[in-house]
Amino acid sequence: MGASLIILAAGQGTRMQSDMPKVLHRVAHAPLLAHAMQAGAALEPERVVVVAGHGAEAVEAAVAEIDDSAQVVFQEDRLGTGHAVLQARAALEGATGDAIVLYGDTPFIRPETLAAMLDARAARGVVVLGFEPADPARYGRLVMNGESLEEIVEYKDASAEQRAIGLCNSGVICADAAELFTLLDEVTDDNAAGEYYLTDIVAIARARGLSCGVVRCAEEETMGVNSRADLAAAEAAFQARKRAEALENGVTLTAPETVHFAWDTWIGRDASVEPYVVFGPGVTVETGAEIRAFSHLEGCHVSSGAQVGPYARLRPGAELGNNAKVGNFCEVKNAEIGEGAKVNHLSYIGDATVGEATNIGAGTITCNYDGVFKHHTEIGARAFIGSNTMLVAPVRVGDEAMTGSGSVITSDVEAGALALGRGKQVVKPGLARKMFEKLKAAKAAKVKDKS
Ligand code: UD1
Ligand code: CA
């Protein structure tokens, strides 16, 4: 039977200095809460319950977006972690299997670590995720007897001897779902903080004759976010990990420390990414593609062998075919660029389809917006769009058609046709020289006047 997840997300996060609930602040473009839920999702949980409190409406809306099968319950008064978990009782009524408690503000627990906790649970009543921080500070301390966990003592309640323990409570706890609540029934608020401590279930389980155990993890995994500085540190940790992963997966990063990834960036083997590239959410880059310096990509797909940038912007819905090129100072939005097609310089291609091997000249613009509606531009295969063409959508240009430079194209161009939509050139011999002489004489007269 799959485990269930209880994710605590009721805290206010005062130190964030924010109007937004803490768990909705983002790392790599995803809310902290989504990171925590994602780690648990790998276990294919039977039920997911998020305990919301501060900013509950916003949290509920975010949860619906992340996992619409997750339930949100409310903790009206924040009376402690034990009290928070109790709010999930009704939502977990009848759940068989284990429950794992996670914190919504702790984004980096690895799925493998949670799986190890479930394994350890086979032999223990309660399993706690422990870690040995460089500075144990005010974490709860894990009091061990050999490999058995005796109790968790909160820092505030700990003796000097207990405070000297280096093994700390990450907050992640696993127990049988039904048993978790009967253990919590015995928790009181008789302690230094006057709170219902989730951590008290360890001593209560021991008193019932259940053995408790610890799974250890690296400190990085338990990193929590309490302030904007923590948020920045979490972002940096995420980026460092994602860069290392990309390198391991066979992606060339010329200057890894300058490349920023989103939580879901996917880059294929033998793709290369030059310095100062930013990936927003929803980007996939296939094998062998080249993302050149200073490019910004989001919600787009770059196929095998395609080249992007330097200085390119790919916005949501940009789809580059195999070996397509989008060069410097080009923006592509909601548009398919066919196989081998080129959009090389200073162009905007939005709401469009560009056929294979078509060349889009410098400065071409798809005029897709009339102030109210968006319109589509369709360009066929092997067409040649002259520099500075304005394609006033809706409009179609057929296969192997051409447009003259500087044309404003307002009606369809059939396959194989040349369209010219520009003023006729007039040349007046000698007139430039005459104009210059006249202007220079006027300037000289002015200077004389002033002196
Ligand atoms: C808790 C643990 C401590 C552990 C530490 C790790 C307890 C009693 N203590 O302490 O052993 O070392 O985490 O970071 O469990 N929350 C609610 N509702 C509440 C109280 C808390 O949703 O009523 C949520 C918070 O938003 C937060 C999490 O639970 O995400 C932990 O709460 P917090 O107050 O930070 O616990 P600590 O005192 O740090
Ligand atoms: Ca805390």
Short mmCIF file of C-alpha atoms and ligand atoms in Angstrom, two decimals:
data_model
loop_
_atom_site.label_atom_id
_atom_site.label_comp_id
_atom_site.label_asym_id
_atom_site.label_seq_id
_atom_site.Cartn_x
_atom_site.Cartn_y
_atom_site.Cartn_z
CA MET A 1 0.00 0.00 0.00
CA GLY A 2 1.40 3.41 -0.91
CA ALA A 3 2.26 5.83 1.87
CA SER A 4 0.39 9.07 2.42
CA LEU A 5 1.97 12.49 2.77
CA ILE A 6 1.16 15.19 5.30
CA ILE A 7 2.77 18.47 4.39
CA LEU A 8 2.86 21.17 7.04
CA ALA A 9 2.40 24.59 5.51
CA ALA A 10 0.48 26.66 8.02
CA GLY A 11 3.34 28.82 9.29
CA GLN A 12 3.34 32.54 8.66
CA GLY A 13 6.99 32.93 7.83
CA THR A 14 7.25 36.30 9.57
CA ARG A 15 10.91 36.66 8.69
CA MET A 16 10.13 36.59 4.97
CA GLN A 17 8.66 40.11 5.39
CA SER A 18 6.04 39.19 2.83
CA ASP A 19 2.32 39.40 2.16
CA MET A 20 2.56 36.01 0.51
CA PRO A 21 2.57 32.76 2.53
CA LYS A 22 6.13 31.51 2.91
CA VAL A 23 5.60 28.18 1.13
CA LEU A 24 4.54 30.00 -2.05
CA HIS A 25 7.87 31.76 -2.47
CA ARG A 26 9.67 30.26 -5.41
CA VAL A 27 12.89 28.41 -6.00
CA ALA A 28 13.73 27.79 -9.66
CA HIS A 29 10.26 29.10 -10.61
CA ALA A 30 8.32 26.61 -8.48
CA PRO A 31 6.83 27.30 -5.03
CA LEU A 32 8.72 25.78 -2.10
CA LEU A 33 5.59 23.72 -1.48
CA ALA A 34 5.78 22.24 -4.99
CA HIS A 35 9.35 21.11 -4.37
CA ALA A 36 8.32 19.36 -1.15
CA MET A 37 5.30 17.78 -2.84
CA GLN A 38 7.42 16.68 -5.78
CA ALA A 39 9.87 14.81 -3.55
CA GLY A 40 6.92 12.94 -2.05
CA ALA A 41 5.22 12.40 -5.41
CA ALA A 42 8.01 10.03 -6.43
CA LEU A 43 6.63 7.59 -3.82
CA GLU A 44 3.28 7.58 -5.64
CA PRO A 45 1.47 8.42 -2.42
CA GLU A 46 -2.00 7.10 -1.72
CA ARG A 47 -3.15 10.45 -0.35
CA VAL A 48 -1.55 13.87 -0.06
CA VAL A 49 -2.75 16.27 2.61
CA VAL A 50 -1.47 19.83 2.90
CA VAL A 51 -2.06 21.60 6.22
CA ALA A 52 -2.62 25.28 5.45
CA GLY A 53 -3.17 28.18 7.83
CA HIS A 54 -1.61 31.54 7.09
CA GLY A 55 -2.75 32.61 3.59
CA ALA A 56 -4.72 29.39 3.26
CA GLU A 57 -6.69 30.49 0.19
CA ALA A 58 -3.56 31.21 -1.81
CA VAL A 59 -2.01 27.96 -0.60
CA GLU A 60 -5.12 26.05 -1.63
CA ALA A 61 -5.05 27.55 -5.11
CA ALA A 62 -1.38 26.68 -5.50
CA VAL A 63 -1.93 23.11 -4.33
CA ALA A 64 -4.72 22.66 -6.89
CA GLU A 65 -2.25 23.64 -9.60
CA ILE A 66 0.53 21.36 -8.35
CA ASP A 67 -1.56 18.25 -7.68
CA ASP A 68 -5.32 18.44 -8.02
CA SER A 69 -5.80 15.19 -6.12
CA ALA A 70 -4.15 16.63 -2.98
CA GLN A 71 -6.42 17.67 -0.11
CA VAL A 72 -5.97 20.90 1.79
CA VAL A 73 -6.98 21.08 5.44
CA PHE A 74 -6.94 24.12 7.69
CA GLN A 75 -5.16 24.72 10.94
CA GLU A 76 -6.89 27.68 12.47
CA ASP A 77 -4.63 28.25 15.49
CA ARG A 78 -0.98 27.36 15.16
CA LEU A 79 -0.53 25.32 18.33
CA GLY A 80 2.52 23.36 17.22
CA THR A 81 3.63 20.70 14.77
CA GLY A 82 1.70 17.94 16.59
CA HIS A 83 -1.48 19.99 16.44
CA ALA A 84 -0.83 20.71 12.75
CA VAL A 85 -0.56 17.00 11.90
CA LEU A 86 -3.79 16.29 13.83
CA GLN A 87 -5.66 18.51 11.38
CA ALA A 88 -5.01 15.85 8.71
CA ARG A 89 -6.79 13.15 10.71
CA ALA A 90 -10.16 13.26 8.93
CA ALA A 91 -8.51 13.50 5.52
CA LEU A 92 -6.53 10.33 6.28
CA GLU A 93 -9.46 8.41 7.75
CA GLY A 94 -9.21 4.82 6.54
CA ALA A 95 -5.79 5.31 4.91
CA THR A 96 -3.82 2.11 5.16
CA GLY A 97 -0.02 2.13 5.07
CA ASP A 98 2.36 4.76 6.36
CA ALA A 99 2.16 8.50 6.64
CA ILE A 100 5.20 10.72 6.13
CA VAL A 101 5.21 14.23 7.58
CA LEU A 102 7.09 16.82 5.51
CA TYR A 103 7.47 20.59 5.88
CA GLY A 104 6.31 22.82 3.03
CA ASP A 105 9.25 25.15 3.61
CA THR A 106 11.87 22.41 3.25
CA PRO A 107 12.22 21.82 -0.47
CA PHE A 108 15.19 19.50 -0.97
CA ILE A 109 14.46 16.18 0.73
CA ARG A 110 15.35 13.54 -1.86
CA PRO A 111 12.82 10.89 -2.90
CA GLU A 112 15.50 8.24 -2.18
CA THR A 113 15.68 9.45 1.41
CA LEU A 114 11.92 9.10 1.85
CA ALA A 115 12.06 5.62 0.32
CA ALA A 116 14.81 4.69 2.82
CA MET A 117 12.53 5.86 5.64
CA LEU A 118 9.70 3.66 4.40
CA ASP A 119 12.12 0.70 4.24
CA ALA A 120 13.31 1.39 7.79
CA ARG A 121 9.70 1.56 8.98
CA ALA A 122 9.29 -2.19 8.37
CA ALA A 123 11.26 -2.79 11.60
CA ARG A 124 10.30 0.31 13.61
CA GLY A 125 7.16 1.95 14.93
CA VAL A 126 8.32 5.48 14.16
CA VAL A 127 11.19 6.52 11.87
CA VAL A 128 12.68 10.00 12.07
CA LEU A 129 14.93 11.67 9.51
CA GLY A 130 18.05 12.84 11.35
CA PHE A 131 21.07 14.85 10.28
CA GLU A 132 24.26 16.16 11.81
CA PRO A 133 24.45 19.88 11.03
CA ALA A 134 27.70 21.83 11.18
CA ASP A 135 25.91 23.99 13.76
CA PRO A 136 23.14 22.12 15.64
CA ALA A 137 21.80 25.48 16.84
CA ARG A 138 18.20 25.19 18.07
CA TYR A 139 17.16 21.99 16.33
CA GLY A 140 15.46 19.23 18.29
CA ARG A 141 18.01 16.65 19.47
CA LEU A 142 17.72 12.91 18.80
CA VAL A 143 18.47 10.93 21.95
CA MET A 144 19.78 7.54 20.84
CA ASN A 145 20.39 4.23 22.52
CA GLY A 146 22.61 2.44 20.04
CA GLU A 147 20.64 2.42 16.81
CA SER A 148 17.33 2.96 18.60
CA LEU A 149 15.79 6.38 19.01
CA GLU A 150 14.70 6.96 22.60
CA GLU A 151 13.15 10.40 22.36
CA ILE A 152 13.34 13.78 20.65
CA VAL A 153 14.07 16.71 22.93
CA GLU A 154 13.35 20.22 21.72
CA TYR A 155 16.23 22.62 22.25
CA LYS A 156 14.15 24.78 24.61
CA ASP A 157 13.45 21.78 26.84
CA ALA A 158 16.88 20.12 26.58
CA SER A 159 19.44 19.75 29.33
CA ALA A 160 23.04 20.89 28.74
CA GLU A 161 23.97 17.26 28.19
CA GLN A 162 21.22 16.80 25.59
CA ARG A 163 22.15 20.04 23.86
CA ALA A 164 25.63 18.56 23.34
CA ILE A 165 24.11 15.89 21.03
CA GLY A 166 25.05 16.50 17.39
CA LEU A 167 22.30 14.39 15.78
CA CYS A 168 19.27 16.58 15.07
CA ASN A 169 15.66 16.24 13.98
CA SER A 170 14.98 17.32 10.38
CA GLY A 171 11.25 17.32 11.10
CA VAL A 172 10.45 14.49 8.67
CA ILE A 173 8.72 11.66 10.51
CA CYS A 174 7.17 8.42 9.32
CA ALA A 175 4.71 6.13 11.12
CA ASP A 176 1.71 3.99 10.33
CA ALA A 177 -1.00 6.48 9.31
CA ALA A 178 -3.64 5.28 11.78
CA GLU A 179 -1.15 4.83 14.61
CA LEU A 180 0.27 8.31 14.09
CA PHE A 181 -3.02 9.84 15.21
CA THR A 182 -3.46 7.61 18.23
CA LEU A 183 0.09 8.56 19.29
CA LEU A 184 -0.75 12.24 18.78
CA ASP A 185 -3.83 11.85 21.02
CA GLU A 186 -1.43 11.56 23.95
CA VAL A 187 0.63 14.65 23.14
CA THR A 188 0.17 17.58 25.52
CA ASP A 189 1.41 21.16 25.48
CA ASP A 190 3.24 20.75 28.77
CA ASN A 191 6.66 22.04 27.65
CA ALA A 192 8.82 25.16 27.41
CA ALA A 193 7.03 26.44 24.29
CA GLY A 194 3.49 25.54 25.41
CA GLU A 195 3.03 23.79 22.03
CA TYR A 196 1.83 20.38 20.91
CA TYR A 197 5.09 18.86 19.70
CA LEU A 198 4.92 16.26 16.95
CA THR A 199 8.29 15.11 18.23
CA ASP A 200 6.71 13.83 21.47
CA ILE A 201 5.26 10.84 19.60
CA VAL A 202 8.66 9.12 19.82
CA ALA A 203 8.64 8.87 23.63
CA ILE A 204 4.94 7.95 23.54
CA ALA A 205 5.59 5.16 21.02
CA ARG A 206 8.47 3.87 23.20
CA ALA A 207 6.16 3.81 26.23
CA ARG A 208 3.80 1.66 24.16
CA GLY A 209 6.63 -0.77 23.53
CA LEU A 210 7.26 0.31 19.93
CA SER A 211 10.85 0.73 18.79
CA CYS A 212 11.85 3.91 16.97
CA GLY A 213 14.66 4.46 14.49
CA VAL A 214 16.55 7.09 12.55
CA VAL A 215 17.48 7.44 8.88
CA ARG A 216 20.30 9.92 8.34
CA CYS A 217 20.64 12.38 5.49
CA ALA A 218 22.99 15.16 4.42
CA GLU A 219 22.41 18.61 5.89
CA GLU A 220 21.74 20.05 2.39
CA GLU A 221 18.55 18.02 2.15
CA THR A 222 17.07 19.50 5.29
CA MET A 223 17.72 23.11 4.32
CA GLY A 224 14.65 25.12 5.32
CA VAL A 225 13.62 28.59 4.21
CA ASN A 226 12.78 31.21 6.84
CA SER A 227 14.03 34.44 5.29
CA ARG A 228 14.79 36.02 1.92
CA ALA A 229 18.44 35.23 2.54
CA ASP A 230 17.53 31.55 3.04
CA LEU A 231 15.46 31.71 -0.14
CA ALA A 232 18.47 33.02 -2.08
CA ALA A 233 20.65 30.33 -0.52
CA ALA A 234 18.10 27.66 -1.49
CA GLU A 235 18.06 28.99 -5.05
CA ALA A 236 21.85 28.83 -5.19
CA ALA A 237 21.84 25.28 -3.83
CA PHE A 238 19.24 24.23 -6.39
CA GLN A 239 21.18 25.80 -9.25
CA ALA A 240 24.43 24.18 -8.16
CA ARG A 241 22.76 20.77 -8.11
CA LYS A 242 21.01 21.23 -11.44
CA ARG A 243 24.25 22.37 -13.11
CA ALA A 244 26.10 19.35 -11.78
CA GLU A 245 23.29 17.10 -13.03
CA ALA A 246 23.40 18.65 -16.51
CA LEU A 247 27.17 18.12 -16.70
CA GLU A 248 26.78 14.53 -15.53
CA ASN A 249 24.12 13.94 -18.18
CA GLY A 250 26.49 14.96 -20.97
CA VAL A 251 25.51 18.59 -21.47
CA THR A 252 28.34 21.05 -22.17
CA LEU A 253 28.15 24.15 -20.00
CA THR A 254 30.98 26.54 -20.82
CA ALA A 255 30.50 28.56 -17.64
CA PRO A 256 28.09 26.56 -15.48
CA GLU A 257 27.95 29.15 -12.70
CA THR A 258 26.33 31.67 -15.08
CA VAL A 259 23.53 29.42 -16.34
CA HIS A 260 20.18 29.48 -14.52
CA PHE A 261 17.78 26.57 -14.72
CA ALA A 262 14.13 26.14 -13.81
CA TRP A 263 12.91 23.21 -11.75
CA ASP A 264 11.78 21.34 -14.88
CA THR A 265 14.45 22.28 -17.44
CA TRP A 266 15.31 19.26 -19.57
CA ILE A 267 18.43 19.26 -21.73
CA GLY A 268 19.57 16.35 -23.87
CA ARG A 269 22.99 14.83 -24.16
CA ASP A 270 25.55 16.65 -26.31
CA ALA A 271 23.58 19.88 -26.22
CA SER A 272 25.72 22.87 -25.30
CA VAL A 273 24.89 25.98 -23.36
CA GLU A 274 27.13 29.04 -23.49
CA PRO A 275 27.54 31.54 -20.63
CA TYR A 276 24.70 33.65 -19.22
CA VAL A 277 21.72 31.67 -20.42
CA VAL A 278 18.48 31.73 -18.41
CA PHE A 279 15.90 28.96 -18.57
CA GLY A 280 12.40 29.80 -17.39
CA PRO A 281 9.92 27.00 -16.72
CA GLY A 282 8.88 24.47 -19.34
CA VAL A 283 11.96 24.27 -21.55
CA THR A 284 13.14 21.14 -23.33
CA VAL A 285 16.30 21.12 -25.43
CA GLU A 286 17.11 18.08 -27.52
CA THR A 287 20.41 16.45 -28.10
CA GLY A 288 23.07 18.41 -29.98
CA ALA A 289 21.26 21.75 -29.84
CA GLU A 290 23.33 24.85 -29.15
CA ILE A 291 22.12 27.59 -26.85
CA ARG A 292 24.48 30.51 -27.29
CA ALA A 293 25.34 33.23 -24.80
CA PHE A 294 22.83 35.65 -23.24
CA SER A 295 19.71 33.86 -24.41
CA HIS A 296 16.46 33.65 -22.43
CA LEU A 297 14.14 30.68 -22.95
CA GLU A 298 10.81 29.73 -21.40
CA GLY A 299 7.98 27.36 -22.29
CA CYS A 300 9.68 26.29 -25.50
CA HIS A 301 11.15 23.31 -27.28
CA VAL A 302 14.44 23.31 -29.15
CA SER A 303 14.96 20.29 -31.41
CA SER A 304 18.09 18.43 -32.23
CA GLY A 305 20.84 20.44 -33.89
CA ALA A 306 19.02 23.76 -33.61
CA GLN A 307 20.92 26.95 -32.72
CA VAL A 308 19.62 29.68 -30.46
CA GLY A 309 21.26 33.06 -29.88
CA PRO A 310 23.47 34.70 -28.93
CA TYR A 311 20.96 37.16 -27.45
CA ALA A 312 17.80 35.32 -28.45
CA ARG A 313 14.51 35.21 -26.62
CA LEU A 314 12.25 32.18 -26.92
CA ARG A 315 8.89 32.70 -25.26
CA PRO A 316 6.09 30.22 -24.48
CA GLY A 317 4.99 28.15 -27.44
CA ALA A 318 8.19 28.58 -29.45
CA GLU A 319 8.97 25.28 -31.18
CA LEU A 320 12.20 25.03 -33.11
CA GLY A 321 12.52 22.15 -35.58
CA ASN A 322 15.69 20.18 -36.21
CA ASN A 323 18.61 22.38 -37.24
CA ALA A 324 16.53 25.56 -37.16
CA LYS A 325 18.31 28.79 -36.23
CA VAL A 326 17.12 31.75 -34.21
CA GLY A 327 19.86 34.33 -34.00
CA ASN A 328 20.70 37.57 -32.25
CA PHE A 329 18.02 39.94 -31.01
CA CYS A 330 15.18 37.76 -32.23
CA GLU A 331 12.05 37.00 -30.27
CA VAL A 332 9.90 33.97 -31.04
CA LYS A 333 6.56 33.38 -29.32
CA ASN A 334 3.88 30.75 -29.95
CA ALA A 335 5.43 29.88 -33.28
CA GLU A 336 6.79 26.85 -35.05
CA ILE A 337 10.06 27.34 -36.86
CA GLY A 338 10.40 24.47 -39.33
CA GLU A 339 13.35 22.21 -39.88
CA GLY A 340 16.40 24.11 -41.08
CA ALA A 341 14.53 27.45 -41.17
CA LYS A 342 16.48 30.58 -40.21
CA VAL A 343 15.42 33.62 -38.24
CA ASN A 344 18.82 35.14 -37.85
CA HIS A 345 18.66 38.81 -37.00
CA LEU A 346 16.45 41.30 -35.18
CA SER A 347 13.09 39.70 -35.90
CA TYR A 348 9.84 39.13 -34.04
CA ILE A 349 7.98 35.96 -34.99
CA GLY A 350 4.81 35.56 -32.92
CA ASP A 351 1.69 33.43 -33.53
CA ALA A 352 3.19 31.99 -36.67
CA THR A 353 4.17 28.90 -38.58
CA VAL A 354 7.38 28.99 -40.60
CA GLY A 355 7.95 26.12 -43.04
CA GLU A 356 11.14 24.15 -43.43
CA ALA A 357 14.24 25.77 -44.91
CA THR A 358 12.56 29.18 -45.08
CA ASN A 359 14.77 32.22 -44.56
CA ILE A 360 13.43 35.14 -42.56
CA GLY A 361 15.35 38.32 -43.38
CA ALA A 362 16.67 40.75 -40.78
CA GLY A 363 14.12 42.93 -39.06
CA THR A 364 11.07 40.95 -40.14
CA ILE A 365 8.05 41.42 -37.90
CA THR A 366 4.85 39.42 -37.71
CA CYS A 367 2.33 42.11 -36.84
CA ASN A 368 0.18 39.71 -34.86
CA TYR A 369 -1.80 42.04 -32.62
CA ASP A 370 -4.42 44.57 -33.68
CA GLY A 371 -4.87 45.92 -30.17
CA VAL A 372 -7.66 43.49 -29.35
CA PHE A 373 -7.08 40.16 -31.12
CA LYS A 374 -4.03 38.06 -31.93
CA HIS A 375 -3.72 36.77 -35.52
CA HIS A 376 -1.74 34.03 -37.17
CA THR A 377 0.89 34.29 -39.87
CA GLU A 378 1.61 31.27 -42.01
CA ILE A 379 4.75 31.05 -44.07
CA GLY A 380 5.38 28.01 -46.25
CA ALA A 381 8.52 25.98 -46.92
CA ARG A 382 11.64 27.29 -48.70
CA ALA A 383 10.22 30.81 -48.80
CA PHE A 384 12.37 33.93 -48.65
CA ILE A 385 11.13 36.82 -46.54
CA GLY A 386 13.07 39.95 -47.46
CA SER A 387 14.61 42.09 -44.73
CA ASN A 388 12.29 44.39 -42.84
CA THR A 389 9.11 42.75 -44.08
CA MET A 390 6.02 43.55 -42.00
CA LEU A 391 3.65 40.60 -42.19
CA VAL A 392 0.28 41.98 -41.13
CA ALA A 393 -1.62 39.00 -39.74
CA PRO A 394 -3.77 37.17 -40.54
CA VAL A 395 -1.75 36.51 -43.64
CA ARG A 396 -0.24 33.62 -45.59
CA VAL A 397 2.88 33.35 -47.66
CA GLY A 398 3.08 30.19 -49.78
CA ASP A 399 5.91 27.73 -50.39
CA GLU A 400 8.89 29.12 -52.30
CA ALA A 401 7.37 32.60 -52.31
CA MET A 402 9.42 35.79 -51.78
CA THR A 403 8.73 39.18 -50.29
CA GLY A 404 10.76 42.22 -51.23
CA SER A 405 12.72 44.01 -48.52
CA GLY A 406 10.74 46.62 -46.67
CA SER A 407 7.40 45.26 -47.82
CA VAL A 408 4.26 45.59 -45.79
CA ILE A 409 2.38 42.41 -46.63
CA THR A 410 -1.34 42.71 -45.95
CA SER A 411 -2.75 40.07 -48.27
CA ASP A 412 -1.87 36.46 -49.01
CA VAL A 413 1.04 35.62 -51.30
CA GLU A 414 0.59 32.47 -53.34
CA ALA A 415 3.26 29.78 -53.67
CA GLY A 416 6.13 30.79 -55.92
CA ALA A 417 5.06 34.46 -56.14
CA LEU A 418 7.11 37.58 -55.39
CA ALA A 419 5.27 40.20 -53.35
CA LEU A 420 6.39 43.82 -53.23
CA GLY A 421 4.59 46.21 -50.95
CA ARG A 422 6.65 49.39 -50.76
CA GLY A 423 6.91 52.87 -52.29
CA LYS A 424 8.57 53.16 -55.68
CA GLN A 425 12.13 54.54 -55.59
CA VAL A 426 12.71 58.00 -57.13
CA VAL A 427 16.26 59.27 -57.94
CA LYS A 428 17.04 62.99 -58.60
CA PRO A 429 20.59 63.37 -60.00
CA GLY A 430 22.73 66.06 -58.30
CA LEU A 431 20.00 67.11 -55.89
CA ALA A 432 21.83 65.89 -52.78
CA ARG A 433 24.89 68.01 -53.51
CA LYS A 434 22.69 71.09 -54.06
CA MET A 435 20.85 70.51 -50.80
CA PHE A 436 24.14 70.20 -48.87
CA GLU A 437 25.46 73.46 -50.30
CA LYS A 438 22.29 75.29 -49.41
CA LEU A 439 22.25 73.96 -45.84
CA LYS A 440 25.93 74.69 -45.25
CA ALA A 441 25.50 78.27 -46.50
CA ALA A 442 22.54 78.76 -44.12
CA LYS A 443 24.66 77.53 -41.20
CA ALA A 444 27.57 79.83 -42.05
CA ALA A 445 25.20 82.85 -42.15
CA LYS A 446 23.88 81.98 -38.68
CA VAL A 447 27.39 81.74 -37.17
CA LYS A 448 28.26 85.15 -38.64
CA ASP A 449 25.11 86.73 -37.16
CA LYS A 450 26.04 85.61 -33.65
CA SER A 451 29.62 86.96 -33.66
C1 UD1 B 1 10.71 21.65 14.41
C2 UD1 B 1 10.90 20.43 15.29
C3 UD1 B 1 12.38 20.31 15.63
C4 UD1 B 1 13.21 20.23 14.38
C5 UD1 B 1 12.91 21.41 13.46
C6 UD1 B 1 13.57 21.20 12.13
C7 UD1 B 1 8.87 20.15 16.63
C8 UD1 B 1 8.23 20.37 17.94
N1 UD1 B 1 10.13 20.58 16.50
O1 UD1 B 1 11.04 22.77 15.20
O2 UD1 B 1 12.61 19.14 16.42
O3 UD1 B 1 14.60 20.16 14.68
O4 UD1 B 1 11.49 21.55 13.24
O5 UD1 B 1 13.41 22.34 11.36
O6 UD1 B 1 8.26 19.57 15.75
N2 UD1 B 1 3.86 24.39 11.49
C9 UD1 B 1 2.51 24.38 11.24
N3 UD1 B 1 1.65 24.62 12.28
C10 UD1 B 1 2.09 24.79 13.54
C11 UD1 B 1 3.47 24.80 13.79
C12 UD1 B 1 4.34 24.58 12.73
O7 UD1 B 1 2.08 24.19 10.10
O8 UD1 B 1 1.25 24.97 14.42
C13 UD1 B 1 4.79 24.15 10.36
C14 UD1 B 1 5.66 25.37 10.08
O9 UD1 B 1 5.06 26.19 9.11
C15 UD1 B 1 6.93 24.74 9.59
C16 UD1 B 1 7.00 23.40 10.28
O10 UD1 B 1 5.68 23.13 10.72
O11 UD1 B 1 6.91 24.49 8.20
C17 UD1 B 1 7.95 23.41 11.47
O12 UD1 B 1 7.54 24.36 12.40
P1 UD1 B 1 8.55 25.27 13.20
O13 UD1 B 1 7.81 26.13 14.11
O14 UD1 B 1 9.51 25.89 12.29
O15 UD1 B 1 9.31 24.14 14.07
P2 UD1 B 1 10.66 24.30 14.83
O16 UD1 B 1 10.42 24.99 16.11
O17 UD1 B 1 11.70 24.83 13.94
CA CA B 2 11.81 25.83 11.85
#
